[in-house]
Coordinates of C-alpha atoms in Angstrom, one line a residue:
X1304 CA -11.2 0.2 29.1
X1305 CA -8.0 0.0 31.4
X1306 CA -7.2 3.6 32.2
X1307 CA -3.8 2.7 33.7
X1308 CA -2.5 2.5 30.1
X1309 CA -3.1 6.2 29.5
X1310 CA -1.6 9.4 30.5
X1311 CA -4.9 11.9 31.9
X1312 CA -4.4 14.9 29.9
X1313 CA -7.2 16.7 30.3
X1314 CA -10.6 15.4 32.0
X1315 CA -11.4 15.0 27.9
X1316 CA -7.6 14.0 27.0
X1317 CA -6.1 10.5 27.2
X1318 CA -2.8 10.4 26.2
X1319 CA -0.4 6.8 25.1
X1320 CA 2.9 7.8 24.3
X1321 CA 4.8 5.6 22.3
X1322 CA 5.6 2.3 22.2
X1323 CA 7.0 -0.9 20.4
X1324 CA 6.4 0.2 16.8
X1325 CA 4.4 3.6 17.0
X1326 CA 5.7 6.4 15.5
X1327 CA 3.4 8.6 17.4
X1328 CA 1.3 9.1 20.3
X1329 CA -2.5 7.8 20.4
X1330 CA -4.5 10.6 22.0
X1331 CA -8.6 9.5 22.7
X1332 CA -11.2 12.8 23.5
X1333 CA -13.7 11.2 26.2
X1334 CA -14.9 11.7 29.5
X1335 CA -13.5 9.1 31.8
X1336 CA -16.9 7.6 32.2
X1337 CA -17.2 7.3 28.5
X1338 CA -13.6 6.0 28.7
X1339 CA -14.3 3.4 31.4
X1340 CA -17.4 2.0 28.9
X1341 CA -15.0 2.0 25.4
X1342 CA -14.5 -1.6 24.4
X1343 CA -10.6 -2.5 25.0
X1344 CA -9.9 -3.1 21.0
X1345 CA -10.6 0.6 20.8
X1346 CA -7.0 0.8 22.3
X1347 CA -5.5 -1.8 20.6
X1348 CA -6.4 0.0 16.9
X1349 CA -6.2 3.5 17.9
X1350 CA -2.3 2.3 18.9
X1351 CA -1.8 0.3 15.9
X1352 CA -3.1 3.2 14.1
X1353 CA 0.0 4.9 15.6
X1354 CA 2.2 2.3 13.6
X1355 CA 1.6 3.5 10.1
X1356 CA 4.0 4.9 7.9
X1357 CA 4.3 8.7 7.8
X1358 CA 1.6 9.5 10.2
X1359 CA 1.5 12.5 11.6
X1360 CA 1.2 14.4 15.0
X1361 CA -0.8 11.4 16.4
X1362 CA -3.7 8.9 15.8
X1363 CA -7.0 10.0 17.4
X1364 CA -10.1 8.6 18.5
X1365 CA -13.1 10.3 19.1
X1366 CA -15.4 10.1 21.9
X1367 CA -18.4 8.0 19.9
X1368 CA -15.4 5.5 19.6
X1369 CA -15.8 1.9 18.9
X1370 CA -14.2 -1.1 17.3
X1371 CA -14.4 -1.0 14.0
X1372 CA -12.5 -2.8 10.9
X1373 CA -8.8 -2.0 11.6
X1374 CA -9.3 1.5 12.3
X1375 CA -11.4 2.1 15.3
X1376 CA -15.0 3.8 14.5
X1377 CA -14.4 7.5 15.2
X1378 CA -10.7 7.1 14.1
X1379 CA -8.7 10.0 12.6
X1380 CA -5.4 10.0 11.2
X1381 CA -3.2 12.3 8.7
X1382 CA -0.8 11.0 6.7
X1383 CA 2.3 12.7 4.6
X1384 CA 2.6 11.5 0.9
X1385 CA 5.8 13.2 1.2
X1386 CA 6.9 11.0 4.1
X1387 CA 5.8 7.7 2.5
X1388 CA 2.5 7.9 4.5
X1389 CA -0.4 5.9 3.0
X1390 CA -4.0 5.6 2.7
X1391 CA -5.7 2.6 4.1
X1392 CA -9.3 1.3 2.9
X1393 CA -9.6 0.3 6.2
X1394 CA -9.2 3.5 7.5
X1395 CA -11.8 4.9 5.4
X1396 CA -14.2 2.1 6.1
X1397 CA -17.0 0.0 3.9
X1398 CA -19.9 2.9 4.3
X1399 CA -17.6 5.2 2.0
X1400 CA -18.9 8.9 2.7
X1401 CA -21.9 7.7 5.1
X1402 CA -23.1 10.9 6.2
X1403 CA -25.9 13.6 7.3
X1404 CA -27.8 16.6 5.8
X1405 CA -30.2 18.4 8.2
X1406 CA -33.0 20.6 6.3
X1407 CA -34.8 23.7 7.6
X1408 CA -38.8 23.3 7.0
X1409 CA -39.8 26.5 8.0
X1410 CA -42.6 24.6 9.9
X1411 CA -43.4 24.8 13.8
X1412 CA -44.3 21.4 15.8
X1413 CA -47.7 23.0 16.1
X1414 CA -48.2 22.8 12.2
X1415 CA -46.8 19.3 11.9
X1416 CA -48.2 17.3 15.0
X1417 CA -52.1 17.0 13.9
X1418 CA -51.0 15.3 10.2
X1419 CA -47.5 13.9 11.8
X1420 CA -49.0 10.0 10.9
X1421 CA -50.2 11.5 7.5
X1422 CA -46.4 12.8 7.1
X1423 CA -44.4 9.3 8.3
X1424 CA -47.1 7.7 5.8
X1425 CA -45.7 9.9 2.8
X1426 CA -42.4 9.6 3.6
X1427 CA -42.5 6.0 3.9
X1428 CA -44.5 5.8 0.6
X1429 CA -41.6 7.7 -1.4
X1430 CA -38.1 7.0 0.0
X1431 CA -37.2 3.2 -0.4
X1432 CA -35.6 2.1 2.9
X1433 CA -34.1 -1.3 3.8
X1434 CA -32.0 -4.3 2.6
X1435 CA -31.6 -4.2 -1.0
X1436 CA -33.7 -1.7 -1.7
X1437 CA -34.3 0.0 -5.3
X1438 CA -35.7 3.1 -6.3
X1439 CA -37.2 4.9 -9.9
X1440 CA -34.1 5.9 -11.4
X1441 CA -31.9 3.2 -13.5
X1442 CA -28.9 4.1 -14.7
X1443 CA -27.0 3.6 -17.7
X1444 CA -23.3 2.9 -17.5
X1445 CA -22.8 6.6 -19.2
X1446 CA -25.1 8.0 -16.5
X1447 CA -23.5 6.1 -13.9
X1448 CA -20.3 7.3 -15.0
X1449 CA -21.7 10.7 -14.6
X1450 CA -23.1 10.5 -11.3
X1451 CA -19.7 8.8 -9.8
X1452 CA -17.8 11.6 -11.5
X1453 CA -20.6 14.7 -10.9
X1454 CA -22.2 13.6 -7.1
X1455 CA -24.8 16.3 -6.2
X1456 CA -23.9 18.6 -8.5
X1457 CA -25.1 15.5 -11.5
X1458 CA -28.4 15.2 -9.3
X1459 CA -29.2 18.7 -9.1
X1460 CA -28.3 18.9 -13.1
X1461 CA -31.5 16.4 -13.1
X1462 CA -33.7 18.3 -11.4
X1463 CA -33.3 17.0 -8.2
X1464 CA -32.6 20.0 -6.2
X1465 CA -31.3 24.0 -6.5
X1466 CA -27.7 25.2 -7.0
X1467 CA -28.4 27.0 -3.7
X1468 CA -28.5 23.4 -2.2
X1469 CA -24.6 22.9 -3.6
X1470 CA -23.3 26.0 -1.9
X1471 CA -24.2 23.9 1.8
X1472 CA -22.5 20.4 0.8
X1473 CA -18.6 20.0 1.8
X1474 CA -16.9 20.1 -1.5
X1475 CA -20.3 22.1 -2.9
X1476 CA -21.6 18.4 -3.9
X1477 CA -18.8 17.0 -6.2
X1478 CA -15.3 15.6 -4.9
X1479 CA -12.7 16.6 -6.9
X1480 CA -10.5 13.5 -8.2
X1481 CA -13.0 11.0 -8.1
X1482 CA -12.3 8.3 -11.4
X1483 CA -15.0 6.3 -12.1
X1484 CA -12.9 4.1 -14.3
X1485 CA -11.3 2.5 -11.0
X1486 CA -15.2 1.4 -10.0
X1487 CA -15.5 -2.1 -10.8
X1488 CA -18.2 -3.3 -12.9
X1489 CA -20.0 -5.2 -10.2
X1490 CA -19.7 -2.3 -7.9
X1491 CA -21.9 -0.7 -10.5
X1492 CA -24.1 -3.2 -11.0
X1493 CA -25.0 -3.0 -7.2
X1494 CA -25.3 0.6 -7.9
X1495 CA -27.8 0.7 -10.8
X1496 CA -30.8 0.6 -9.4
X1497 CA -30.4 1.8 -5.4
X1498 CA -29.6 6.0 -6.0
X1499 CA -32.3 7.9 -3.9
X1500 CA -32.7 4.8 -1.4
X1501 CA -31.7 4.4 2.0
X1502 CA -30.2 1.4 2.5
X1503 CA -30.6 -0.3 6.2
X1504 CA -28.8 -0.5 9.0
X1505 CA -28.5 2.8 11.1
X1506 CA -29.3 4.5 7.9
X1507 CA -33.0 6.9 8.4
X1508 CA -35.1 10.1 7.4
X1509 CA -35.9 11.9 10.4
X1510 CA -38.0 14.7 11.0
X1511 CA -36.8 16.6 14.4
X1512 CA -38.0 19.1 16.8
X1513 CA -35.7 21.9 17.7
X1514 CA -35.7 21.0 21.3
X1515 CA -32.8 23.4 22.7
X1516 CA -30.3 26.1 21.4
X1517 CA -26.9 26.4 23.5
X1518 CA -25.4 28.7 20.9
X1519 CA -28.4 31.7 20.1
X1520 CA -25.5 33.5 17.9
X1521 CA -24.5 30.4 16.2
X1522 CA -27.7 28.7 15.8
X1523 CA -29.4 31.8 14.4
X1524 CA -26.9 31.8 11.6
X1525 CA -27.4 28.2 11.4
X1526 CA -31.3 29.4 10.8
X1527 CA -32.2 27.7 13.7
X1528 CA -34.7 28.4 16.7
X1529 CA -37.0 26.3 19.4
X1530 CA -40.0 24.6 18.0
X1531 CA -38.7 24.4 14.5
X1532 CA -39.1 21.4 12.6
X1533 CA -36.4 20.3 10.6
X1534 CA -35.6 16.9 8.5
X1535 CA -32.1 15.5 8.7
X1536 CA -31.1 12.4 6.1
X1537 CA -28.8 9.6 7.4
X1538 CA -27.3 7.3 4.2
X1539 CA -24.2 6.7 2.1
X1540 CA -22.8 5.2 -1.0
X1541 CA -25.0 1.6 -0.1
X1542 CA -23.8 -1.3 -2.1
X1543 CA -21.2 0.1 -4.4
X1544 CA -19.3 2.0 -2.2
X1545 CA -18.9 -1.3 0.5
X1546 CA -18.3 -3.3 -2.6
X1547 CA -15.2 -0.8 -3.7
X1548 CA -13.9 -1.1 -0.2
X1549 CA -14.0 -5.2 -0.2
X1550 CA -12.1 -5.4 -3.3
X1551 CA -9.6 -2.4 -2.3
X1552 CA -9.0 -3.8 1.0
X1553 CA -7.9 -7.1 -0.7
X1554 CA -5.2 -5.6 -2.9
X1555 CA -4.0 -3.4 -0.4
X1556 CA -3.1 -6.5 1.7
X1557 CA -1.2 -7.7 -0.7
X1558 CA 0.2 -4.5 -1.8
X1559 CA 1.3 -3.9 1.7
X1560 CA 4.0 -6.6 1.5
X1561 CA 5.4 -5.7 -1.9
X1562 CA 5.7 -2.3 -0.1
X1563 CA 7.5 -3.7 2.7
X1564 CA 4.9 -2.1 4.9
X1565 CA 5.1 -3.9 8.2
X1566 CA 0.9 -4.4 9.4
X1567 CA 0.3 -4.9 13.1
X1568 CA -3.3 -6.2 11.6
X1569 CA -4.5 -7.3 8.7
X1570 CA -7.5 -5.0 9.0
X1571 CA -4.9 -1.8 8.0
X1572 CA -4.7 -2.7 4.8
X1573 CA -3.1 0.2 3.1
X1574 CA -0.5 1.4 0.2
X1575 CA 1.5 4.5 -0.1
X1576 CA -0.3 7.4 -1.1
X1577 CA 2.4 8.0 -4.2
X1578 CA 1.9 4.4 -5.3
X1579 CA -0.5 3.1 -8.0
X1580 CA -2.7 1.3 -6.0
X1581 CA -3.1 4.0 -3.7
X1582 CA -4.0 6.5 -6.7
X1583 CA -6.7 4.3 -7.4
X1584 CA -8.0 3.4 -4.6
X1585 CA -8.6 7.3 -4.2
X1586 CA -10.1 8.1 -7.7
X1587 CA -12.4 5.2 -7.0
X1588 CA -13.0 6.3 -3.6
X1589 CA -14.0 9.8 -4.2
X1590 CA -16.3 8.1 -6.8
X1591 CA -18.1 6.3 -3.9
X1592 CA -18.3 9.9 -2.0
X1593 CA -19.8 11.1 -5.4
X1594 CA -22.1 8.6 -4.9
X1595 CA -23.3 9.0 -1.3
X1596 CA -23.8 12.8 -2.1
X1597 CA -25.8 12.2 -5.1
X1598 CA -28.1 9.6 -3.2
X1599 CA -28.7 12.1 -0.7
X1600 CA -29.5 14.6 -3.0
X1601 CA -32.1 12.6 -4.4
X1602 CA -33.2 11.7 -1.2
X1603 CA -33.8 15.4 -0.6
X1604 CA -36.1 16.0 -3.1
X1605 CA -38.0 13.0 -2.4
X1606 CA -38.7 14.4 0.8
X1607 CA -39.5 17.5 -0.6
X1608 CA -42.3 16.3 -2.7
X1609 CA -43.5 14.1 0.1
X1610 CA -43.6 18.2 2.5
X1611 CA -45.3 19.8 -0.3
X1612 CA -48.5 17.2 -0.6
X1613 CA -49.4 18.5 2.9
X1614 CA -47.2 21.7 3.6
X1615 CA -47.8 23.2 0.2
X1616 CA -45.8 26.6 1.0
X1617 CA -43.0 25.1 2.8
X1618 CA -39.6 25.1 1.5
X1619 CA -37.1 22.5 2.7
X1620 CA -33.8 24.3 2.7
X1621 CA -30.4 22.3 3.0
X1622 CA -28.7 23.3 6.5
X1623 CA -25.6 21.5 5.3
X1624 CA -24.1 18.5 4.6
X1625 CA -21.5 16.4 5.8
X1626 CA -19.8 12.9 5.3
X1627 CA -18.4 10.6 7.8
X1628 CA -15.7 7.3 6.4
X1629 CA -13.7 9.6 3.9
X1630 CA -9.7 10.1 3.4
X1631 CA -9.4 13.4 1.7
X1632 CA -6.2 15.7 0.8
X1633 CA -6.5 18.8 3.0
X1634 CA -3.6 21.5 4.1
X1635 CA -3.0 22.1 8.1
X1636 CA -0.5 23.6 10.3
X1637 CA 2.0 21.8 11.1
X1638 CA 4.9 23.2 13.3
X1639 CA 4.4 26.9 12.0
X1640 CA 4.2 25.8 7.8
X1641 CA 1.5 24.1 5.6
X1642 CA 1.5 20.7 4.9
X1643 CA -0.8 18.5 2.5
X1644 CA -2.0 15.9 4.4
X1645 CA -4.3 13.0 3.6
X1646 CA -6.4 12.9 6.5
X1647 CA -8.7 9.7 7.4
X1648 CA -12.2 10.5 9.1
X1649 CA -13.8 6.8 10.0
X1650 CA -16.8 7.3 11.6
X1651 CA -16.1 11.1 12.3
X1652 CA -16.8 14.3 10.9
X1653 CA -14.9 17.6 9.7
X1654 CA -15.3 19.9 11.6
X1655 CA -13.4 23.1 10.8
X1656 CA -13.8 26.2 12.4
X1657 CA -14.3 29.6 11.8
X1658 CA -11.7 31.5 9.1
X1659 CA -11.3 28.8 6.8
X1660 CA -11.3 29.4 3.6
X1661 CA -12.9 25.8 2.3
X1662 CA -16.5 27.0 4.0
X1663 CA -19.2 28.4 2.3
X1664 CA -18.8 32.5 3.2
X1665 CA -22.2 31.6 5.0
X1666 CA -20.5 29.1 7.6
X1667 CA -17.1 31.2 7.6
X1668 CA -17.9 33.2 10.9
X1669 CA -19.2 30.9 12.6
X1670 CA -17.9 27.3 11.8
X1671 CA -19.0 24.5 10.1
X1672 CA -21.8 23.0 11.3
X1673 CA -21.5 19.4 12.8
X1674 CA -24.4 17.4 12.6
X1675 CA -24.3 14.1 15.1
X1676 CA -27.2 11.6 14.5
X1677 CA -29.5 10.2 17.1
X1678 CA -30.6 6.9 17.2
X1679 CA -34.7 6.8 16.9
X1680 CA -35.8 7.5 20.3
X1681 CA -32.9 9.7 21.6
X1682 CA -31.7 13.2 20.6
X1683 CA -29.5 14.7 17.5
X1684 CA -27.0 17.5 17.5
X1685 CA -26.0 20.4 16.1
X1686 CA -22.7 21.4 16.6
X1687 CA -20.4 24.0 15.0
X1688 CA -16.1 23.6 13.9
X1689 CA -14.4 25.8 16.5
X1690 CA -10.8 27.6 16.0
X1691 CA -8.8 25.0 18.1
X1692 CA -10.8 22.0 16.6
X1693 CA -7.9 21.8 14.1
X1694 CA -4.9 21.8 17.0
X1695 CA -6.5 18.9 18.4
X1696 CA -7.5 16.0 15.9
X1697 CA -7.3 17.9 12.2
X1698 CA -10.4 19.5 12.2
X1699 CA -12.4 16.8 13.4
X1700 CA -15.5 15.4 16.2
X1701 CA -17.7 12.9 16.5
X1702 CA -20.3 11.6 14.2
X1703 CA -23.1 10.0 16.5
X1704 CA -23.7 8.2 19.8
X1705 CA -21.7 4.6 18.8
X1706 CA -22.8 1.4 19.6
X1707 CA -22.1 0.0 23.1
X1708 CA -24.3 -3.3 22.0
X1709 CA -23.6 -5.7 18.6
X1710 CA -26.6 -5.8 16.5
X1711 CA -27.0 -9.9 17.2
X1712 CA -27.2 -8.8 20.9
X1713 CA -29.8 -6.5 20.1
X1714 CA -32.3 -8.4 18.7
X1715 CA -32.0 -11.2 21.3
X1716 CA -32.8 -8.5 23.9
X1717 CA -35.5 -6.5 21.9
X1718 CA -38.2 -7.3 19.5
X1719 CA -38.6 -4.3 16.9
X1720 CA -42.7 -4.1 17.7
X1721 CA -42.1 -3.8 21.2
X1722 CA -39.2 -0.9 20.3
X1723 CA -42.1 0.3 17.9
X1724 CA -44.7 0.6 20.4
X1725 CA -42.6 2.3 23.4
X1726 CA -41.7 5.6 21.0
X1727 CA -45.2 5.3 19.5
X1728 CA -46.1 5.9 23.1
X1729 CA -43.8 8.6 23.4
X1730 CA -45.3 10.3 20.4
X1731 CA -42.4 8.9 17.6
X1732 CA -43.5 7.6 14.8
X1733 CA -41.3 4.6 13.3
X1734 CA -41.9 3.2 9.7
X1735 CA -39.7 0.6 8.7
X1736 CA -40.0 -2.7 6.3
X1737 CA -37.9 -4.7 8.6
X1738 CA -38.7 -5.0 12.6
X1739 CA -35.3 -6.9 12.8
X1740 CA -33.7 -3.9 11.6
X1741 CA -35.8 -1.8 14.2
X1742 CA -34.7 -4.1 16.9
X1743 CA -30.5 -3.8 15.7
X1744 CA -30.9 -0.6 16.2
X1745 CA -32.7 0.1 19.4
X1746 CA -31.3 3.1 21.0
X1747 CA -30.6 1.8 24.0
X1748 CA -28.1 -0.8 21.9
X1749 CA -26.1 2.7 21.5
X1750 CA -24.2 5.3 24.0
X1751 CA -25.1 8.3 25.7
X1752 CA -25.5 10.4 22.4
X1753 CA -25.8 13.5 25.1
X1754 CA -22.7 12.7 27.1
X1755 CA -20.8 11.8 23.9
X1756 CA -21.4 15.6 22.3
X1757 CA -20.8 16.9 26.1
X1758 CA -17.6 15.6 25.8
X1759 CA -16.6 16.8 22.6
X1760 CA -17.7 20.1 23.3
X1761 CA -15.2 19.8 26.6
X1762 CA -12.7 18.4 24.9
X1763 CA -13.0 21.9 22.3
X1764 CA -13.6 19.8 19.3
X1765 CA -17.2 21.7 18.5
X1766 CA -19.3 23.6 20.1
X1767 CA -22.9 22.0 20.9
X1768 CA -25.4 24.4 19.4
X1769 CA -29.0 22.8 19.0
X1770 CA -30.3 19.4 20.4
X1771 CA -32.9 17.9 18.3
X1772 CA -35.9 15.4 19.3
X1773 CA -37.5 12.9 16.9
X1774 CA -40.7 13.0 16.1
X1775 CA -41.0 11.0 12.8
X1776 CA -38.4 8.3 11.4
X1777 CA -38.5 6.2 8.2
X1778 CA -36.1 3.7 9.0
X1779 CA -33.8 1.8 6.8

């Protein structure tokens, strides 16, 4: 990336004031050497971002960012309904509600290493992973109604899971709003067959060591210490939620000319909030994030029977939960007085910090955690909302390391046996049913995920709390 463009804020703060048709600045939180390695389109769509219709404050990009479908990867922009601002399928993104949920296992490294093979074996066994994959559950139109409209909260009705489990999933497992009626019927169909799988991709199970604490007062509310062992769940809304965003994105095109909304690229498809097609494009969009928090409910408890063959007394308990590639209606600050906002997370997370009110009281001290995925062979993160989080991008950080390689590049340089056999070596065990899915997503095809969380922890978006090691992953 060509730093001449931007205005040095901060060592983490890069700065584009306005220009040609932005209504606002761009601001991006990296460290220059992450800047120096961002792809140049990064700057192109975090300043056409800017161009929208009643954004707000500024666009942002995170510091995993990435070129993404008209809204960079690790995007973030609020928009005013009151102001004519809109929301943009494109700025939500295909994956709808792609997200994480860490568990605590109550189990040391010591109790898991000696049947670790035995574990990746179960876990393999009982969570479908890849390309199309199906699982035991087939639901009816009414059900799938239901589960659009309930999210977790429908799964744990089932059976799969505890009401404690709701209390540690943003929106305590069911978004409000969501209208399954504005699902298509092949979006369904996709669906019927593939809640409780994991999809492909960068989508995994992973069970982690607690490798380090950098926050002893945070992390121990977190219930977290050295040498635990804890699972952490990487999926989202698989084929009907990238089905609702193809169709979506190809009305708002359209709709964006009858709204004389003036689109610097395609790829920003979007539609006034206050406008029918932006109505439902949201009900069906909080359907998809239904969805994604169902299937990782299910998940859960798949895992949880896989624990309790050979850990009989452990309990899995849900750290939290939280989704990446959602557009949801939130209030913030705004020169001194409240405003409802629609904000856009693409490849980032919430992070809110301490005080507010839309944290479980367990979280409301402390902050929200912030969980940022690994990549097979290299470290996860904990990280927690902090108080001036919300000054700088709405709340928001990072979801994961980002790619710095396309997935076509990967495979030419890596076979996924060879990727296989290096973190066998280093005591990682990998099961997946596709090795050219193991070699698209070789972690060295990704960034620094350490330097990328060092810099949002610099740049005050979230604390870093707990690194986390792999030591088994079922991956999709």
């Amino acid at each position: 990336m060509d730093l001449s463009r931007f205005k040095r804020v901060s060592d983490y703060e890069w700065r584009v004031e306005p220009f040609g048709k932005m209504r606002v600045p761009a601001i991006i939180y990296a460290s220059e050497a992450l800047m120096r390695e961002m792809d140049e389109k990064v700057f192109e769509q975090v300043t056409n971002v800017a161009t929208l219709p009643g954004i707000v404050k500024a666009a942002y990009a995170m510091p995993d960012a990435h070129w993404g479908y008209g809204f960079p990867i690790g995007g973030v922009a609020a928009f005013d309904p009151e102001q004519g601002g809109v929301v943009s399928a494109g700025g939500v993104g295909f994956d709808i509600s792609c997200g994480v949920r860490t568990l605590t296992t109550g189990l040391t490294v010591a109790d898991v290493e000696p049947v670790k093979k035995q574990l990746a074996d179960l876990l393999f066994a009982r969570i479908p992973a890849g390309v199309g994959s199906t699982g035991s559950l087939h639901l009816s139109m009414e059900e799938m109604d239901a589960m659009l409209k309930g999210g977790a909260q429908w799964a744990v009705k089932r059976g799969y899971g505890t009401e404690a489990d709701l209390e540690r999933i943003e929106e305590r497992g069911s978004m409000k709003g969501a209208e399954p009626g504005e699902v298509s019927a092949q979006a369904k169909k996709r669906q019927k067959d593939e809640v409780g799988t994991l999809g492909s991709g960068n989508h995994y199970l992973e069970v982690q060591k607690v490798a380090e604490i950098y926050q002893p007062t945070i992390a121990a509310a977190y219930g977290l210490k050295e040498g635990d062992v804890v699972v952490s769940i990487h999926c989202g809304s698989r084929g009907l939620g990238h089905q609702i965003g193809t169709e979506f994105l190809r009305s708002m095109a359209l709709a964006a000319k009858e709204y004389g909304i003036d689109l610097p690229d395609r790829e920003l498809a979007c539609a006034p909030i206050n406008s029918d097609i932006g109505r439902r494009y949201l009900g069906a969009m909080r359907a998809a994030i239904n969805c994604a928090l169902a299937n990782r409910q299910v998940i859960t408890h798949l895992a949880r029977e896989a624990f309790a063959e050979l850990f009989p007394g452990a309990r899995l308990e849900l750290l939290y939960d939280v989704s990446h590639n959602t557009c949801k209606e939130e209030v913030h600050e705004v020169e001194g007085r409240p405003r409802r906002l629609f904000v856009h997370r693409k490849g980032a997370t919430r992070a809110f910090g301490p005080g507010r009110p839309d944290l479980p009281a367990v979280f409301r001290d402390v902050g929200q955690p912030v969980l940022i995925g690994g990549s097979m062979g290299t470290a996860s993160y904990v990280l927690a909302g902090r108080e001036e989080s919300e000054a700088h991008a709405w709340g928001s950080a990072c979801h994961g390391a980002g790619r710095s390689m396309s997935r076509v590049q990967a495979t030419k340089r890596w076979s996924g046996r060879q990727i296989i056999d290096a973190l066998a070596a280093r005591g990682i065990e990998i099961r997946s049913p596709s090795l050219r899915g193991v070699a698209e997503e070789a972690p060295e095809a990704y960034k620094d995920v350490s330097a990328v969380v060092e810099a949002a922890d610099r740049a005050g978006l979230a604390h870093k709390v707990a690194k986390l090691v792999p030591l088994v992953c079922i991956k999709g």
